[in-house]
Amino acid sequence: MTQKRIFSGIQSTGIPTLGSFLGAISNWEKLSAEYDCLFCVVDLHAITVRQNPETLRKYGREMLAWLIALGLNPEKNILYYQSHVPAHAELSWLLNCFAYMGELNRMTQFKVKSAKNEENINVGLYSYPVLQAADILLYRADLVPVGEDQRQHIELCRDIAGRFNKIYGDIFTIPEAYIPPVGAKIMSLQNPTEKMSKSDENVNSCVYLSDSPDAIIKKFKRAVTDSDNTVKFSQEKPGISNLLTIYACMTGKKIADCEAEFADAGYGAFKQAVGEAVAQNLAPYRDEHARIMSDIGELDAIAAKGAKKAAESAAETLAKVKKAIGFVV
Ligand code: TRP
């Protein structure tokens, strides 16, 4: 039996956080055992907002190294940069001619991003979802693991693919959004009613996978809690509840057992323990990431191999599409 195929596009505009690690990334290794997976660092999407060339290059490599460090084996999975496979841009153009402005006008992410970026509402930002559709359709992906915020883009991809197939026959596989079993939702350490986010201005609100053990422990010591000094999970105690969630994830224990463990401890000791658990858990990934980044030649060779495999698979779809449209072949 052939395995179902998964395509996942990963933004490279920053270092993964503890929030994205526990919320999504920790599922990837499991996915890669069950499915035939492509993980693509979507650098073409990144330039829909202005990027500094050095930073773009650095973060692209950093993200690829994180994917590997977090357990995605490049022998088993196809790992690559979007900009290394020209078929993405090519299919994107073709699909532009099958996507309606009315549809793109409705995209929530476009509305949000253009409100934030009034001085640079470029055409790429507008057709971003069409490039995303091309990413997915090129590889005949069955499933696309995404967060809730991307569901609309997947729906659009399905609509475009269906429209194309209706005209030209059965060319594209219609993909489905795959919302993996919910990982934990991790909140900001400084403002625990908001999601932990790498765009938060307060560096203490967010733990990066690249943070040193010392830095991690310090951030947890400074975590905002409340004045009641009992370690209990409850809606009225968002800070403590968040720390309990993190501790439970890190230790594999149940929340109730974590509460019991710290029943007689003050917040100081509890925060220290959470910080240490996180630091200890993340250390091997951080070390592995550093090891991978110490040999850029090898990392680039992995990316080149990935791009070659991706390009071969993409070429099959693209050839079918071009023939169907009526280009001279
Ligand atoms: N738009 C996605 C995000 O913001 C990233 C992405 C680009 C993507 N292409 C994709 C995700 C294809 C899934 C499939 O997270």
Tab-separated table of C-alpha atoms and ligand atoms in Angstrom, residues 7-11 38 40-43 45 82 88 109 113 128-129 131-137 143-147 149-150 153-154, ligand 1:
chain	number	residue	atom	x	y	z
A	7	PHE	CA	2.797	18.552	2.556
A	8	SER	CA	3.719	21.122	5.157
A	9	GLY	CA	4.977	24.655	4.576
A	10	ILE	CA	6.983	26.273	7.354
A	11	GLN	CA	7.564	30.001	7.661
A	38	LEU	CA	7.445	16.921	2.446
A	40	CYS	CA	9.184	22.940	2.808
A	41	VAL	CA	10.720	26.113	4.217
A	42	VAL	CA	8.525	28.675	2.454
A	43	ASP	CA	11.011	31.413	1.672
A	45	HIS	CA	6.135	33.371	0.924
A	82	GLN	CA	10.679	26.513	-1.665
A	88	HIS	CA	6.275	26.381	-7.152
A	109	GLN	CA	-4.850	36.718	6.592
A	113	LYS	CA	-1.523	41.626	7.064
A	128	TYR	CA	0.009	34.465	-1.253
A	129	PRO	CA	-2.783	31.842	-0.938
A	131	LEU	CA	1.291	30.154	-4.107
A	132	GLN	CA	0.269	28.106	-1.092
A	133	ALA	CA	-2.211	26.201	-3.265
A	134	ALA	CA	0.572	25.552	-5.773
A	135	ASP	CA	2.815	24.189	-2.989
A	136	ILE	CA	0.216	21.661	-2.010
A	137	LEU	CA	-1.120	20.682	-5.437
A	143	LEU	CA	-3.265	15.986	3.873
A	144	VAL	CA	-1.989	19.379	4.952
A	145	PRO	CA	-1.265	19.794	8.652
A	146	VAL	CA	-2.084	23.364	9.595
A	147	GLY	CA	-3.396	25.435	12.444
A	149	ASP	CA	-5.814	30.049	11.029
A	150	GLN	CA	-4.842	28.347	7.748
A	153	HIS	CA	-6.320	28.914	2.636
A	154	ILE	CA	-6.773	25.156	2.360
B	1	TRP	N1	0.740	29.956	5.065
B	1	TRP	C1	1.316	29.000	5.973
B	1	TRP	C2	1.489	29.669	7.343
B	1	TRP	O1	1.422	30.873	7.442
B	1	TRP	C3	2.656	28.492	5.482
B	1	TRP	C4	2.509	27.716	4.210
B	1	TRP	C5	2.937	28.063	2.967
B	1	TRP	C6	1.894	26.455	4.082
B	1	TRP	N2	2.644	27.093	2.073
B	1	TRP	C7	2.010	26.091	2.725
B	1	TRP	C8	1.286	25.592	5.000
B	1	TRP	C9	1.466	24.893	2.244
B	1	TRP	C10	0.751	24.404	4.518
B	1	TRP	C11	0.868	24.074	3.153
B	1	TRP	O2	1.723	28.985	8.302
